[in-house]
Amino acid sequence: VQLQASGGGSVQPGGSLRLSCAASGSISSIDSMAWYRQIPGKQRELVAATTDDGSTNYADSMKGRFTISRDYAKKTVYLQMNSLKPEDTGVYYCYGRIRPVSRWRSVDYWGQGTLVTVSS
């Protein structure tokens, strides 16, 4: 099982970016998918998460600006980021709680980070 993230880049304050993360491999089911970020000098933090029943939750500082969504057929999770601020700069990581075909229980998977830079 692999998670492949894409969509990072540089944007001016107030701009928007959309991140994508596709799960691939021999997957039996996906329990949840999420985005985390790591800002220089800080610990990795949850940005937004979505579970298999469609429920979502966001970190307080992202509410109203970021939207997480999921395409079940494509096994892909998206993060639409609007009204970006310089303090949103960091490396964004995709996370999935996924049950591989070869396992009886779900396992945590992480994608490679994608850099988001918000600067004028």
Coordinates of N, CA and C in Angstrom, one line a residue, residues 28-90:
S28 N -8.0 -3.6 1.1 CA -9.3 -4.2 1.4 C -10.3 -3.1 1.8
S29 N -9.8 -2.2 2.7 CA -10.7 -1.1 3.1 C -9.9 0.1 3.6
I30 N -10.5 1.2 3.6 CA -9.9 2.4 4.1 C -10.8 3.0 5.2
D31 N -10.2 3.0 6.4 CA -11.0 3.5 7.6 C -11.1 5.0 7.6
S32 N -10.0 5.6 7.4 CA -9.9 7.1 7.5 C -8.8 7.6 6.7
M33 N -8.9 8.8 6.3 CA -7.7 9.5 5.6 C -7.7 10.9 6.2
A34 N -6.5 11.5 6.2 CA -6.3 12.8 6.9 C -5.1 13.5 6.3
W35 N -5.0 14.7 6.6 CA -3.8 15.5 6.3 C -3.2 16.1 7.6
Y36 N -1.9 16.0 7.7 CA -1.2 16.6 8.8 C -0.2 17.5 8.2
R37 N 0.4 18.4 9.0 CA 1.4 19.3 8.5 C 2.5 19.5 9.6
Q38 N 3.7 19.8 9.1 CA 4.8 20.0 10.0 C 5.4 21.4 9.6
I39 N 5.3 22.3 10.5 CA 5.8 23.6 10.3 C 7.2 23.6 11.0
P40 N 8.2 24.3 10.3 CA 9.5 24.3 10.9 C 9.6 24.7 12.4
G41 N 10.2 23.8 13.1 CA 10.4 24.1 14.6 C 9.2 23.6 15.4
K42 N 8.2 23.0 14.8 CA 7.0 22.5 15.5 C 6.8 21.0 15.2
Q43 N 6.0 20.4 16.1 CA 5.6 19.0 15.9 C 4.6 18.9 14.8
R44 N 4.5 17.7 14.2 CA 3.5 17.4 13.2 C 2.1 17.6 13.8
E45 N 1.2 18.2 13.1 CA -0.1 18.5 13.7 C -1.2 18.1 12.7
L46 N -2.4 17.7 13.2 CA -3.5 17.4 12.4 C -4.1 18.6 11.7
V47 N -4.3 18.5 10.4 CA -5.0 19.6 9.7 C -6.5 19.3 9.5
A48 N -6.7 18.1 9.0 CA -8.1 17.7 8.7 C -8.2 16.2 8.5
A49 N -9.3 15.6 8.9 CA -9.5 14.2 8.7 C -10.9 13.9 8.3
T50 N -11.0 12.7 7.6 CA -12.3 12.3 7.2 C -12.4 10.7 7.4
T51 N -13.5 10.3 7.9 CA -13.7 8.8 8.2 C -14.5 8.2 7.1
D52 N -14.6 6.9 7.2 CA -15.3 6.2 6.1 C -16.8 6.5 6.1
D53 N -17.4 7.0 7.2 CA -18.8 7.4 7.1 C -19.0 8.8 6.6
G54 N -17.9 9.5 6.2 CA -18.0 10.8 5.7 C -17.9 11.9 6.7
S55 N -17.8 11.6 7.9 CA -17.6 12.7 8.9 C -16.2 13.3 8.8
T56 N -16.1 14.6 9.1 CA -14.9 15.3 9.0 C -14.6 16.1 10.3
N57 N -13.3 16.3 10.5 CA -13.0 17.2 11.6 C -11.7 18.0 11.2
Y58 N -11.6 19.2 11.7 CA -10.6 20.1 11.4 C -9.9 20.7 12.6
A59 N -8.6 21.1 12.4 CA -8.0 21.9 13.5 C -8.6 23.2 13.5
D60 N -8.7 23.8 14.7 CA -9.4 25.1 14.8 C -8.9 26.2 13.8
S61 N -7.6 26.2 13.6 CA -7.1 27.3 12.8 C -7.4 27.1 11.3
M62 N -7.9 26.0 10.9 CA -8.2 25.7 9.5 C -9.7 25.7 9.2
K63 N -10.5 25.7 10.3 CA -11.9 25.8 10.0 C -12.3 27.0 9.2
G64 N -13.2 26.7 8.2 CA -13.6 27.8 7.4 C -12.7 28.2 6.2
R65 N -11.5 27.7 6.3 CA -10.5 28.0 5.2 C -10.1 26.7 4.4
F66 N -10.1 25.6 5.1 CA -9.7 24.3 4.5 C -10.9 23.4 4.4
T67 N -10.9 22.6 3.3 CA -12.0 21.6 3.2 C -11.3 20.3 2.8
I68 N -11.6 19.2 3.5 CA -11.2 17.9 3.2 C -12.3 17.2 2.5
S69 N -12.0 16.4 1.4 CA -13.0 15.6 0.8 C -12.4 14.4 0.3
R70 N -13.2 13.4 -0.1 CA -12.7 12.1 -0.4 C -13.5 11.5 -1.6
D71 N -12.7 11.0 -2.6 CA -13.3 10.2 -3.7 C -13.1 8.8 -3.4
Y72 N -14.2 8.1 -3.0 CA -14.0 6.7 -2.5 C -13.6 5.8 -3.7
A73 N -14.2 6.0 -4.9 CA -13.9 5.2 -6.0 C -12.4 5.3 -6.4
K74 N -11.9 6.5 -6.3 CA -10.4 6.7 -6.7 C -9.5 6.5 -5.5
K75 N -10.0 6.2 -4.3 CA -9.2 6.1 -3.1 C -8.3 7.3 -2.9
T76 N -8.9 8.4 -3.1 CA -8.2 9.7 -3.1 C -8.8 10.7 -2.1
V77 N -7.9 11.4 -1.4 CA -8.4 12.4 -0.4 C -7.8 13.7 -0.9
Y78 N -8.6 14.8 -0.8 CA -8.2 16.1 -1.2 C -8.2 17.1 -0.1
L79 N -7.4 18.1 -0.2 CA -7.4 19.2 0.8 C -7.5 20.5 0.0
Q80 N -8.6 21.1 0.0 CA -8.7 22.4 -0.6 C -8.4 23.5 0.4
M81 N -7.3 24.3 0.1 CA -6.9 25.3 1.1 C -7.1 26.7 0.5
N82 N -7.9 27.4 1.1 CA -8.2 28.8 0.7 C -7.7 29.8 1.7
S83 N -7.6 31.1 1.3 CA -7.2 32.1 2.3 C -5.9 31.8 3.0
L84 N -5.0 31.3 2.2 CA -3.7 30.8 2.8 C -3.0 32.0 3.5
K85 N -2.3 31.6 4.6 CA -1.6 32.6 5.3 C -0.1 32.2 5.4
P86 N 0.8 33.1 5.6 CA 2.2 32.7 5.7 C 2.5 31.6 6.8
E87 N 1.7 31.6 7.8 CA 1.9 30.6 8.9 C 1.4 29.3 8.5
D88 N 0.8 29.1 7.3 CA 0.4 27.8 6.8 C 1.5 27.1 6.1
T89 N 2.6 27.8 5.9 CA 3.8 27.3 5.3 C 4.3 26.1 6.1
G90 N 4.6 25.0 5.3 CA 5.1 23.8 6.0 C 5.0 22.6 5.0

